[in-house]
Structures are given as C-alpha cells and as structure tokens.
Tab-separated table of C-alpha atoms in Angstrom:
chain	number	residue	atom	x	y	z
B	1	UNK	CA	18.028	24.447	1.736
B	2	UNK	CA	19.378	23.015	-1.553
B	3	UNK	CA	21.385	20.300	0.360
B	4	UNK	CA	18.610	19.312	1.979
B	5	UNK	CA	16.151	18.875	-1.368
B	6	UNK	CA	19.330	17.302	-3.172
B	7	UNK	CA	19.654	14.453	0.290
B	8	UNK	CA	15.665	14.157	-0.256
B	9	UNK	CA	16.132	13.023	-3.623
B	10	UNK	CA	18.226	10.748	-3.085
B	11	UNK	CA	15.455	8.952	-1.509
B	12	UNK	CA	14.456	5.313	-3.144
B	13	UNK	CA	11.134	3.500	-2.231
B	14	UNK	CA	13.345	0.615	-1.034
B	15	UNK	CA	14.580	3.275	1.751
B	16	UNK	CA	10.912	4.008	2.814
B	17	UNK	CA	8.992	0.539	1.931
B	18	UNK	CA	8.132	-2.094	4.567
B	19	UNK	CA	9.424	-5.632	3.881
B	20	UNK	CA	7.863	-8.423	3.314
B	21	UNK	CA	4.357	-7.107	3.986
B	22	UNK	CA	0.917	-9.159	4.661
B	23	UNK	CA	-0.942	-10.287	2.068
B	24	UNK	CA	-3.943	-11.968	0.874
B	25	UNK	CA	-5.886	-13.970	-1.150
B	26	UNK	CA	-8.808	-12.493	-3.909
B	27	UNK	CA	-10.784	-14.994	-2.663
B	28	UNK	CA	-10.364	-14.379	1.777
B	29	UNK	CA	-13.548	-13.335	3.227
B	30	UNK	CA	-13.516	-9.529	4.267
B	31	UNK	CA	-14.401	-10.436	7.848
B	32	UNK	CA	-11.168	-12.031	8.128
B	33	UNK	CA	-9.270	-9.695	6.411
B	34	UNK	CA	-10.512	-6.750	8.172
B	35	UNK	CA	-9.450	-8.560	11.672
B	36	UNK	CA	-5.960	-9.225	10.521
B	37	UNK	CA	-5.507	-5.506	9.600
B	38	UNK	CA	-6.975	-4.489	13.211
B	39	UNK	CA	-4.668	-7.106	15.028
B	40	UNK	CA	-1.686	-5.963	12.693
B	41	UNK	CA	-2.388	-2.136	12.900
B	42	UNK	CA	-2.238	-1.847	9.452
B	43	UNK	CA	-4.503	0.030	6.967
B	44	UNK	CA	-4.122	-1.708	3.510
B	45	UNK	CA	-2.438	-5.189	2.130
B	46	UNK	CA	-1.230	-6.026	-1.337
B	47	UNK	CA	-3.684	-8.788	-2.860
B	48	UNK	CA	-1.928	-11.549	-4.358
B	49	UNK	CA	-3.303	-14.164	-7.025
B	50	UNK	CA	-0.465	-16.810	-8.707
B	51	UNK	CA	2.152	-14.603	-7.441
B	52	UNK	CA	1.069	-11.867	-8.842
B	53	UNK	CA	-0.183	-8.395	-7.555
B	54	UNK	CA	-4.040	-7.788	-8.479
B	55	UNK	CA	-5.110	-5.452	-6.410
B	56	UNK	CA	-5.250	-3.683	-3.136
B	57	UNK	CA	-7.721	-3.963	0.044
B	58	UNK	CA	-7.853	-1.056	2.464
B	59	UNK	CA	-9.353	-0.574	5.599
B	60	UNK	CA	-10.883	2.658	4.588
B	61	UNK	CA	-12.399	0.157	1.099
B	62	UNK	CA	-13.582	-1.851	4.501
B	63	UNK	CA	-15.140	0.946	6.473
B	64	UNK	CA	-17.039	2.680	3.424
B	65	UNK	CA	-18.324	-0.639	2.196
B	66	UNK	CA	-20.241	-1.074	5.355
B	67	UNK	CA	-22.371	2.312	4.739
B	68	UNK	CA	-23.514	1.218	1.505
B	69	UNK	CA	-23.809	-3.224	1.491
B	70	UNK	CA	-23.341	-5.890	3.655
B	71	UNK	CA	-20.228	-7.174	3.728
B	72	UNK	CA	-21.122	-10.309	5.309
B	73	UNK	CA	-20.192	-13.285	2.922
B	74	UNK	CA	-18.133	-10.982	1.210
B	75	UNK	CA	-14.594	-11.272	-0.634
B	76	UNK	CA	-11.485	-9.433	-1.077
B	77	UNK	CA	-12.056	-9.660	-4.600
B	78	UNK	CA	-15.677	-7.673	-3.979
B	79	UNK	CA	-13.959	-4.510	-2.503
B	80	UNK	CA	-10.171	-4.384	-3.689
B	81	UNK	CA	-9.188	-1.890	-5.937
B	82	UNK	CA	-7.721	-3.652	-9.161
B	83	UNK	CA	-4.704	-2.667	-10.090
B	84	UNK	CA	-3.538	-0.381	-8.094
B	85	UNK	CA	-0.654	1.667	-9.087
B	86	UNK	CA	3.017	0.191	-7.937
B	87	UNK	CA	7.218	1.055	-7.371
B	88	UNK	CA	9.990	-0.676	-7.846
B	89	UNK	CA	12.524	-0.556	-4.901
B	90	UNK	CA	14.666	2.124	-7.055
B	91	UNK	CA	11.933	4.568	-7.156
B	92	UNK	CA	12.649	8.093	-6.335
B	93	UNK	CA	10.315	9.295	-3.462
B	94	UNK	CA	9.664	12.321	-5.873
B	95	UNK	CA	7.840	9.075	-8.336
B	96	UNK	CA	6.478	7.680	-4.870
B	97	UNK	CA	4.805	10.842	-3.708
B	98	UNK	CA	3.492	12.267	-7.886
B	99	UNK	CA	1.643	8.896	-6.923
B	100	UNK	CA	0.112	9.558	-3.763
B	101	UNK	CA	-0.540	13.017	-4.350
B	102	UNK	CA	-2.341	12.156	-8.091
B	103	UNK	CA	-3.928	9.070	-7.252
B	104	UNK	CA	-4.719	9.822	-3.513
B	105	UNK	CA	-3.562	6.328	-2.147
B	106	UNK	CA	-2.295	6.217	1.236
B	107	UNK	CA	-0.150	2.702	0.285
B	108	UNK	CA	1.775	1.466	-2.212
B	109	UNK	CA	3.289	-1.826	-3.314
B	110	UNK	CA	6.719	-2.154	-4.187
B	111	UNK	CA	7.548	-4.750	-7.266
B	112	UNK	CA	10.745	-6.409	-8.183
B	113	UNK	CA	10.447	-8.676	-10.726
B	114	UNK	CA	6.774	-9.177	-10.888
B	115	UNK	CA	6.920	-9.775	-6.995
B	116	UNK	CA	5.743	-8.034	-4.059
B	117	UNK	CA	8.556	-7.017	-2.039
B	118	UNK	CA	7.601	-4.237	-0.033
B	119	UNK	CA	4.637	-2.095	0.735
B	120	UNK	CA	5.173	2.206	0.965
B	121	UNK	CA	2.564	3.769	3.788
B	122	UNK	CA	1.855	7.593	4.347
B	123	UNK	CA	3.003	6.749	7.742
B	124	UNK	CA	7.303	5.821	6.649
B	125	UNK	CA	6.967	8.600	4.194
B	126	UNK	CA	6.061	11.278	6.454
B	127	UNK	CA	8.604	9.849	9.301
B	128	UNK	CA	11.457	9.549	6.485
B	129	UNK	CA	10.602	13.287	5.926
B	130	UNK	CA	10.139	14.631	9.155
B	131	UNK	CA	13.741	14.020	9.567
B	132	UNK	CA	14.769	16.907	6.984
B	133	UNK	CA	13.102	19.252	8.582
C-alpha cells in the first residue's frame, strides 16, 4: 500500500492536465460559449483577456444562470468566476486535489509563465487514479 501512495505522489498536474485547452474571450456571448462546450463535450474553459487568465466559465455557471436571469445578450464576463484558483505543470496532484476538495471546482487551469497551458478536469484525475487501484 505504501508503494502505491509513494507512485501517487509522484503525480504532477502536467501528468493529468489537458493541453492546449479551449478558450475564450470576457467579452463572447454565453450563447456561443455554451454551444462550443456542448459540441466539444466539455464542462468549463479558461477565460483569457491580453494573454492572461481572468477567470473561468462553466457549464454548470451556464445551467444555474438560466434559473435565476436571462442569459440572452449575455457575456462571459457576466457569469465567469474571477480568478479562479490555478497549477503550474509541476504541481503535485496532492496540491491539485487540496484544491478541488477546498474550493469545490471540478477544473483547473494549469499556468506556466503567466500562460495557460493546460486545463486539470475531475474526469483525468479520477482516470489517472483509477489506475492505482
């Protein structure tokens, strides 16, 4: 058992992260937005302004918005959450998963030098896990 937790910690974001993921704009409308995450099967994307990350847009930010407003005519920049907590590629999954389990994010980005290089979802985690058991 204590090989097994020693191999898991091992474990860096860049191992788990998706490359070069999707992103968008503060100022894309959510009705395009939420189509590109239903044609790319994918449930959040980093937001990007001057090459920088400032925020985060999930589908779940999507789906609850529509019980409350209407999103018609509406922005990324109206839902996203702002500054969402990040990695860097050498980030132990123990730092990647105290995040998750804290914040109760189901993505998140990975930085390297101020730019979005990858993208951790529950999804890889729990696959890259499953395997050690």
């Amino acid at each position: 058992m204590g090989v097994i937790i020693m191999d898991l910690l091992k474990i860096k974001a860049k191992d788990i992260m998706i490359t070069d993921p999707l992103a968008v704009h503060p100022t894309e409308q959510i009705a395009a937005v939420d189509l590109l995450m239903s044609r790319n099967h994918i449930g959040g994307i980093p937001v990007i302004e001057n090459g920088n990350l400032v925020g985060l847009i999930t589908m779940r930010d999507i789906m609850l918005s529509r019980f409350s407003i209407c999103v018609n005519g509406m922005k990324v920049e109206d839902l996203m959450r702002r500054n969402p907590a990040s990695v860097t590629p050498e980030s132990s999954i123990k730092e990647v998963l105290n995040i998750i389990v804290n914040q109760q994010i189901d993505q998140i980005p990975v930085i390297d030098e101020g730019e979005v290089v990858g993208l951790i979802i529950n999804e890889n985690l729990l696959k890259m896990l499953y395997k050690y058991i």
